[in-house]
Amino acid sequence: MKTAVEIDVNSGIGTAVMPKISHSRGYSCSMLNNTQPFSEIFDPAQGQPGLIQEIPELRATKILECTQCGKCAAACPLVLSGFSFYNKRVIQTIVVGFKDLILNDSSIWACQSCNRCTEVCPMGVDPFEIMLATRRMAVREYALPTTAIEGIKSLYDTGHAVYISEAGIPRKKLGLPETPPTTTTYHEALLEVQTIMKKTVLAELGLIPMGVFGITERL
Amino acid sequence: MKVGFFIGCNTAFNRPDLELAVRYAFPRLGVELDDLIGQSCCPTSGTMPSIDLVGWCALGARNYAIAEERGLDMITVCSTCFGSLVRTRYYMLTNRGIQKQVNRILQEIGREYKGISRVRHATPYLYKEIGLEKIKEAVKYRLDGLTVALQPGCLTLWPSQLQADKENDPFHPQILREMCEALGASVPGYSRLLDCCGMGAMRSTDMERSFYLAERKITSIRTEINPHLIVTGCSSCLIQLDTTQEFLQKRRRIYYEIPVLHYMQLLAFCLGADPEAVTSMSRIRPDRVLLDLLLRYQ
Ligand code: SF4
Ligand code: SF4
């Protein structure tokens, strides 16, 4: 497994550590780093040249159109709640070439996929698409939070990113079938989902046990 | 009229009472629901979309293919499902290369994506296909005298350019408001109407920040309009606003609670569903509000 970035062991990114519970202001929260990460001044000359070219390859093609006008940031819930790397800043950090800054921070994983930024961008950049492409870049460095891995594993194992095995009890009480008419009821449907997932980059990355490339679940 | 019911993970496993409400309301308005047997996750953006665009589209396309085989559109009560499925359709229809790659994958499971079926959000679907007048005629119980605060749900509104049933002005959404007014409720605006509820990826990444957004929203609702209920069009908003209030109370951030219902739950109630059943998973019980209304009809 390659790791191109130094990962902060406390960040929870890319490692299978249990969520860290902190009790600041009494909230139990924050398995990941998203404190304002830099107090030092960065020298743009130190940035990785050509980083921006990775983004269109990961299917966000309009990043070069961005003028840094800031409309997307003004609309973004990540800004409102104090995350460090929101749409506009992710774009500029990629332009300058500081991949590690983004990858060591949880912000991109907190993106709500709300599409406010895409709605307001005057340049048609589709900043949400860039947030997703940046996640794809992070995944290829194995820098993703454990919650994301759990979601992907659940999707593969059950066909649902969110799956609650005890849901059968309240469902039954309501007179609904214990499992919904989805992959959780129809095994052949689940096999279809797994067949599809095995045909994607996910299998090459080996993030979850899929019975391919010799990676299987160890009991 | 028939439409596929794309249930979505959160509705199926977290809020089956909402699933029940949809299954109650739609047939009573003359829309038959198809189960889209074998449907899966949309998939949500933290999973395949964050790994690979073609893989995302392929899983979305499989859900579409199930609807297409039945010649149906799909409805969903979840903004996340809606947003994911709207996007994959857009990618496949605007990029032939992607569609080809997807169909090569789907071949393995004997399915094909043709690009016929659409996904539609349940509330705008009823607004367009059934209309306010028919809904008014069908309801048994009206909500006159009730004040509700709205929470439309991000992906219901944005990106508007990709949506079939878009609002005329997504920054001044009308559909959910008119739908609530049709049931008799009064629906004043409030300053943080368009704010995000904080559910979703943010909640799983950083609860503190997620709850901060919910608190801003709920405080604005309470201080500005003090409604009987919060009504949302999105199953994620439903879960977030219903569950965070308990937490905020414990933290002494708020000293009240406002029950939260999905529009489909409220509609099912008005159409005559058992209020306890269609809200059975609510943490904040809406019983007092709903039973008060029922008493008027005794
Ligand atoms: S709104 Fe568009 S052009 Fe402006 S900063 Fe954001 S992405 Fe760039
Ligand atoms: S989609 Fe993500 S980046 Fe864009 S406004 Fe929403 S939270 Fe911010």
PDB file of C-alpha atoms and ligand atoms in Angstrom, chain A residues 65-73 88 91 120-123 125 127, ligand 1:
ATOM      1  CA  GLU A  65     -12.184  28.468 -15.161  1.00  0.00           C
ATOM      2  CA  CYS A  66     -12.178  29.496 -11.503  1.00  0.00           C
ATOM      3  CA  THR A  67     -11.482  33.183 -10.901  1.00  0.00           C
ATOM      4  CA  GLN A  68     -11.442  32.868  -7.078  1.00  0.00           C
ATOM      5  CA  CYS A  69     -14.385  35.243  -6.913  1.00  0.00           C
ATOM      6  CA  GLY A  70     -15.542  33.620  -3.672  1.00  0.00           C
ATOM      7  CA  LYS A  71     -19.250  33.226  -4.407  1.00  0.00           C
ATOM      8  CA  CYS A  72     -19.070  29.487  -3.749  1.00  0.00           C
ATOM      9  CA  ALA A  73     -17.445  30.091  -0.371  1.00  0.00           C
ATOM     10  CA  LYS A  88     -12.719  28.063  -3.102  1.00  0.00           C
ATOM     11  CA  ILE A  91      -9.335  24.993  -5.646  1.00  0.00           C
ATOM     12  CA  VAL A 120     -24.015  30.132  -7.550  1.00  0.00           C
ATOM     13  CA  CYS A 121     -20.699  29.836  -9.398  1.00  0.00           C
ATOM     14  CA  PRO A 122     -20.716  32.478 -12.142  1.00  0.00           C
ATOM     15  CA  MET A 123     -18.036  30.650 -14.130  1.00  0.00           C
ATOM     16  CA  VAL A 125     -16.919  25.613 -12.484  1.00  0.00           C
ATOM     17  CA  PRO A 127     -17.045  23.349  -7.413  1.00  0.00           C
TER      18      PRO A 127
HETATM   19  S1  SF4 C   1     -17.797  30.656  -7.381  1.00  0.00           S
HETATM   20 FE1  SF4 C   1     -16.798  29.607  -9.096  1.00  0.00          FE
HETATM   21  S2  SF4 C   1     -15.333  31.091  -9.950  1.00  0.00           S
HETATM   22 FE2  SF4 C   1     -15.964  31.868  -7.902  1.00  0.00          FE
HETATM   23  S3  SF4 C   1     -14.375  31.050  -6.513  1.00  0.00           S
HETATM   24 FE3  SF4 C   1     -16.048  29.554  -6.518  1.00  0.00          FE
HETATM   25  S4  SF4 C   1     -15.493  28.066  -8.120  1.00  0.00           S
HETATM   26 FE4  SF4 C   1     -14.208  29.894  -8.432  1.00  0.00          FE
END
